[in-house]
Amino acid sequence: SAVISQKPSRDICQRGTSLTIQCQVDSQVTMMFWYRQQPGQSLTLIATANQGSEATYESGFVIDKFPISRPNLTFSTLTVSNMSPEDSSIYLCSSFNLYGYTFGSGTRLTVV
Amino acid sequence: SQQGEEDPQALSIQEGENATMNCSYKTSINNLQWYRQNSGRGLVHLILIRSNEREKHSGRLRVTLDTSKKSSSLLITASRAADTASYFCASGDDKIIFGKGTRLHILP
């Protein structure tokens, strides 16, 4: 299965600022996804990152708050915009190919 | 919204005992997966069971699937301290949705 490199692994950010998280996959993958995991909770799907077109967002998530890019079949970014303490979570990317799903190691974001 | 609901939400057992976690889901599925997450970080894929399978084994793991009841169970036999983690079921075709998870704690 694919291997994902996700960075940064953690960050502490000031409220009102933005953070961009990157995921690099070691092979071309069909699909990439972004999840949020709030403290003590399960993973919630934010959006599907589509190559060459706008991401598909799940209910409750909007592009202005979580802009996503996917310029090619191996790379995607998620930006958490205008952050507030409520955005403190772990953010994970995931990829899917013929061999199944793979997850990045996550970005632990703390907003102060 | 989440597809699966696990129970129990938390489970503490003695090392060496078996741990059973259950997952119920709402819509029809083609397959169901179980994942482990240590310390709120990356996910480890444990096992996938297809809708036409009733039981699957992998080492100390046994997964069952009952599509008529829309439920699955994960059994970990002879638990070890290293099994302490959160366990999630997940399902979906073009995207996977996670259940709420079970936090398993193995007591020494």
XYZ file of N, CA, C and O in Angstrom, chain A residues 2-102:
404
model
N 0.240 2.396 -0.296
C 0.973 3.642 -0.375
C 1.485 4.080 0.994
O 0.946 3.692 2.029
N 2.518 4.896 0.982
C 3.052 5.492 2.205
C 2.849 6.994 2.108
O 3.160 7.614 1.083
N 2.308 7.590 3.163
C 2.018 9.024 3.171
C 2.946 9.735 4.144
O 3.087 9.314 5.293
N 3.515 10.815 3.688
C 4.292 11.687 4.544
C 3.466 12.938 4.805
O 3.123 13.668 3.868
N 3.135 13.182 6.060
C 2.291 14.320 6.421
C 3.092 15.260 7.305
O 3.741 14.836 8.263
N 2.988 16.550 6.999
C 3.670 17.525 7.833
C 2.937 18.846 7.870
O 2.192 19.165 6.924
N 3.053 19.599 8.938
C 3.860 19.288 10.115
C 3.193 18.234 10.985
O 2.014 17.959 10.826
N 3.944 17.658 11.890
C 3.362 16.656 12.782
C 2.586 17.330 13.904
O 1.641 16.750 14.452
N 2.984 18.532 14.234
C 2.262 19.294 15.247
C 2.588 20.766 15.101
O 3.621 21.123 14.523
N 1.675 21.588 15.574
C 1.930 23.031 15.551
C 1.039 23.701 16.585
O -0.062 23.197 16.902
N 1.530 24.788 17.101
C 0.761 25.654 18.003
C 0.615 26.986 17.293
O 1.618 27.603 16.907
N -0.621 27.418 17.082
C -0.869 28.605 16.272
C -1.715 29.613 17.031
O -2.512 29.252 17.900
N -1.554 30.858 16.658
C -2.343 31.933 17.234
C -3.707 31.985 16.556
O -3.832 31.738 15.348
N -4.722 32.304 17.333
C -6.051 32.443 16.738
C -6.045 33.529 15.677
O -5.306 34.506 15.765
N -6.842 33.308 14.634
C -6.911 34.257 13.538
C -5.939 33.983 12.415
O -6.069 34.551 11.329
N -4.971 33.114 12.663
C -3.999 32.784 11.613
C -4.450 31.539 10.855
O -5.482 30.950 11.157
N -3.674 31.148 9.867
C -3.982 29.966 9.053
C -2.798 29.014 9.061
O -1.647 29.446 9.188
N -3.089 27.744 8.912
C -2.047 26.723 8.847
C -2.323 25.822 7.652
O -3.457 25.378 7.448
N -1.294 25.544 6.900
C -1.417 24.624 5.771
C -0.711 23.322 6.084
O 0.462 23.320 6.474
N -1.426 22.235 5.932
C -0.909 20.890 6.185
C -0.695 20.213 4.831
O -1.538 20.330 3.928
N 0.419 19.521 4.710
C 0.761 18.890 3.445
C 0.796 17.376 3.578
O 1.208 16.845 4.615
N 0.380 16.702 2.531
C 0.498 15.245 2.462
C 1.080 14.846 1.119
O 0.556 15.236 0.068
N 2.153 14.084 1.202
C 2.833 13.576 0.008
C 2.746 12.058 0.022
O 3.141 11.420 0.999
N 2.231 11.494 -1.061
C 2.112 10.044 -1.180
C 3.230 9.539 -2.060
O 3.627 10.210 -3.029
N 3.748 8.358 -1.760
C 4.908 7.853 -2.494
C 4.540 7.206 -3.822
O 5.405 6.709 -4.528
N 3.264 7.203 -4.171
C 2.830 6.670 -5.454
C 1.529 7.363 -5.853
O 0.869 7.985 -5.019
N 1.195 7.249 -7.111
C -0.048 7.875 -7.554
C -1.250 7.136 -6.967
O -1.286 5.902 -6.973
N -2.179 7.886 -6.452
C -3.361 7.299 -5.827
C -4.614 7.877 -6.460
O -4.622 9.020 -6.926
N -5.639 7.074 -6.422
C -6.888 7.499 -7.038
C -7.521 8.643 -6.263
O -7.943 9.645 -6.842
N -7.590 8.476 -4.969
C -8.333 9.436 -4.159
C -7.544 9.823 -2.909
O -6.758 9.026 -2.378
N -7.774 11.030 -2.467
C -7.204 11.501 -1.207
C -8.302 12.172 -0.391
O -9.241 12.766 -0.963
N -8.174 12.052 0.909
C -9.201 12.551 1.813
C -8.548 13.286 2.977
O -7.412 13.019 3.343
N -9.338 14.142 3.594
C -8.905 14.842 4.808
C -9.927 14.609 5.916
O -11.151 14.740 5.681
N -9.395 14.268 7.113
C -10.235 14.007 8.271
C -9.831 14.934 9.418
O -8.674 15.350 9.520
N -10.771 15.188 10.293
C -10.504 15.889 11.538
C -10.862 14.964 12.696
O -11.879 14.252 12.649
N -10.019 14.977 13.705
C -10.295 14.189 14.896
C -10.195 15.111 16.101
O -9.092 15.465 16.537
N -11.322 15.497 16.623
C -11.333 16.353 17.809
C -10.956 15.537 19.029
O -11.078 14.312 19.020
N -10.478 16.206 20.084
C -9.975 15.483 21.263
C -10.959 14.444 21.784
O -12.126 14.735 22.046
N -10.484 13.212 21.904
C -11.292 12.135 22.448
C -12.389 11.634 21.537
O -13.223 10.830 21.963
N -12.383 12.087 20.290
C -13.458 11.711 19.367
C -12.938 10.838 18.224
O -11.745 10.564 18.129
N -13.860 10.430 17.394
C -13.510 9.641 16.219
C -13.107 10.562 15.068
O -13.072 11.781 15.213
N -12.820 9.973 13.943
C -12.449 10.750 12.767
C -13.706 11.170 12.014
O -14.606 10.362 11.784
N -13.720 12.430 11.626
C -14.805 12.970 10.824
C -14.257 13.409 9.478
O -13.275 14.158 9.413
N -14.884 12.951 8.411
C -14.428 13.298 7.081
C -14.729 14.761 6.785
O -15.883 15.194 6.913
N -13.685 15.491 6.401
C -13.856 16.890 6.020
C -14.226 16.978 4.540
O -15.212 17.611 4.163
N -13.404 16.358 3.714
C -13.613 16.477 2.272
C -12.814 15.438 1.522
O -11.848 14.876 2.039
N -13.224 15.220 0.297
C -12.476 14.424 -0.661
C -11.714 15.388 -1.554
O -12.316 16.308 -2.140
N -10.404 15.198 -1.639
C -9.576 16.075 -2.461
C -9.544 15.529 -3.879
O -9.042 14.442 -4.113
N -10.075 16.256 -4.808
C -10.168 15.821 -6.199
C -9.016 16.422 -7.001
O -8.754 17.621 -6.917
N -8.375 15.595 -7.798
C -7.268 16.077 -8.604
C -7.794 16.913 -9.757
O -8.625 16.427 -10.540
N -7.355 18.139 -9.842
C -7.721 19.003 -10.951
C -9.073 19.670 -10.829
O -9.509 20.344 -11.766
N -9.752 19.483 -9.721
C -11.042 20.158 -9.541
C -11.249 20.458 -8.067
O -10.464 20.048 -7.222
N -12.307 21.171 -7.781
C -12.588 21.572 -6.401
C -12.882 20.355 -5.533
O -13.491 19.379 -5.976
N -12.495 20.445 -4.287
C -12.746 19.360 -3.346
C -14.238 19.220 -3.077
O -15.011 20.174 -3.229
N -14.617 18.021 -2.674
C -16.006 17.740 -2.314
C -16.108 17.723 -0.804
O -15.551 16.837 -0.150
N -16.849 18.668 -0.250
C -16.916 18.836 1.199
C -18.116 18.117 1.797
O -19.189 18.051 1.187
N -17.896 17.609 2.994
C -18.976 16.974 3.750
C -19.804 18.047 4.443
O -19.369 19.196 4.602
N -20.961 17.637 4.867
C -21.854 18.554 5.567
C -21.163 19.133 6.795
O -20.558 18.396 7.579
N -21.256 20.432 6.930
C -20.650 21.093 8.079
C -19.275 21.654 7.817
O -18.705 22.326 8.689
N -18.730 21.397 6.651
C -17.397 21.894 6.296
C -17.501 22.701 5.011
O -18.186 22.296 4.076
N -16.809 23.848 4.980
C -16.889 24.733 3.821
C -15.502 25.098 3.321
O -14.516 25.102 4.069
N -15.462 25.417 2.052
C -14.190 25.689 1.388
C -13.489 26.902 1.962
O -12.261 26.934 2.032
N -14.241 27.914 2.376
C -13.610 29.120 2.909
C -12.817 28.825 4.177
O -11.805 29.463 4.442
N -13.294 27.902 4.964
C -12.638 27.557 6.226
C -11.535 26.510 6.020
O -10.503 26.562 6.664
N -11.769 25.583 5.117
C -10.838 24.470 4.887
C -10.500 24.345 3.389
O -10.836 23.341 2.752
N -9.831 25.335 2.820
C -9.462 25.192 1.417
C -8.494 24.030 1.210
O -7.591 23.812 2.014
N -8.713 23.298 0.150
C -7.935 22.097 -0.154
C -7.399 22.206 -1.568
O -8.098 22.644 -2.475
N -6.170 21.790 -1.727
C -5.611 21.707 -3.074
C -5.164 20.286 -3.343
O -4.798 19.543 -2.428
N -5.220 19.905 -4.610
C -4.658 18.615 -5.039
C -4.160 18.805 -6.476
O -4.843 18.462 -7.424
N -2.943 19.305 -6.580
C -2.424 19.640 -7.913
C -2.059 18.430 -8.755
O -1.998 18.539 -9.979
N -1.799 17.299 -8.130
C -1.461 16.080 -8.881
C -1.917 14.851 -8.096
O -2.586 14.971 -7.072
N -1.556 13.677 -8.595
C -2.065 12.435 -8.006
C -1.289 11.969 -6.771
O -1.582 10.904 -6.224
N -0.301 12.749 -6.336
C 0.493 12.318 -5.184
C 0.542 13.348 -4.060
O 1.193 13.108 -3.040
N -0.104 14.477 -4.206
C 0.082 15.563 -3.244
C -1.233 16.283 -2.982
O -2.026 16.519 -3.898
N -1.422 16.676 -1.708
C -2.592 17.471 -1.352
C -2.268 18.326 -0.141
O -1.406 17.963 0.672
N -2.935 19.458 -0.049
C -2.811 20.307 1.127
C -4.192 20.653 1.662
O -5.164 20.743 0.911
N -4.225 20.830 2.976
C -5.414 21.317 3.671
C -5.004 22.557 4.439
O -4.011 22.514 5.173
N -5.722 23.628 4.283
C -5.479 24.837 5.062
C -6.615 25.010 6.059
O -7.788 24.893 5.700
N -6.238 25.253 7.302
C -7.227 25.606 8.321
C -7.140 27.120 8.465
O -6.093 27.642 8.892
N -8.188 27.821 8.075
C -8.149 29.276 7.960
C -8.765 29.963 9.169
O -9.681 29.416 9.812
N -8.256 31.152 9.440
C -8.830 31.991 10.495
C -9.134 31.154 11.740
O -10.276 31.053 12.200
N -8.083 30.560 12.269
C -8.251 29.557 13.316
C -8.770 30.116 14.627
O -8.470 31.257 15.012
N -9.541 29.292 15.308
C -10.006 29.566 16.660
C -9.658 28.359 17.522
O -9.335 27.294 16.989
N -9.728 28.501 18.847
C -9.413 27.349 19.712
C -10.241 26.101 19.389
O -9.768 24.978 19.612
N -11.432 26.281 18.849
C -12.280 25.136 18.494
C -11.699 24.302 17.355
O -12.136 23.168 17.121
N -10.747 24.851 16.655
C -10.089 24.112 15.570
C -8.964 23.219 16.071
O -8.359 22.482 15.282
N -8.695 23.278 17.355
C -7.658 22.410 17.922
C -8.089 20.958 17.773
O -9.097 20.529 18.344
N -7.347 20.208 16.995
C -7.700 18.835 16.642
C -6.485 18.168 16.033
O -5.448 18.804 15.804
N -6.650 16.893 15.742
C -5.695 16.199 14.882
C -6.308 16.154 13.485
O -7.494 15.821 13.330
N -5.520 16.492 12.505
C -5.962 16.445 11.113
C -5.168 15.346 10.408
O -3.948 15.283 10.517
N -5.888 14.471 9.718
C -5.237 13.349 9.036
C -5.625 13.334 7.567
O -6.773 13.580 7.218
N -4.665 13.014 6.746
C -4.976 12.782 5.342
C -4.971 11.281 5.093
O -4.394 10.496 5.854
N -5.613 10.905 4.026
C -5.733 9.498 3.668
C -5.710 9.376 2.161
O -6.117 10.297 1.443
N -5.237 8.240 1.697
C -5.243 7.987 0.260
C -5.849 6.629 -0.019
O -5.879 5.752 0.857
N -6.328 6.485 -1.226
C -6.906 5.204 -1.634
C -6.366 4.823 -2.994
O -6.341 5.637 -3.917
N -5.919 3.576 -3.108
C -5.565 3.019 -4.411
C -6.044 1.574 -4.447
O -6.826 1.148 -3.596
N -5.566 0.844 -5.411
C -6.049 -0.533 -5.598
C -5.799 -1.400 -4.362
O -6.476 -2.406 -4.153
N -4.800 -1.012 -3.553
C -4.419 -1.829 -2.406
C -5.132 -1.408 -1.122
O -4.925 -2.021 -0.078
N -5.950 -0.388 -1.213
C -6.718 0.009 -0.054
C -6.386 1.396 0.456
O -5.783 2.208 -0.246
N -6.789 1.668 1.669
C -6.621 2.982 2.279
C -5.345 3.036 3.114
O -4.976 2.069 3.782
N -4.702 4.208 3.084
C -3.544 4.480 3.918
C -3.766 5.834 4.566
O -4.366 6.722 3.957
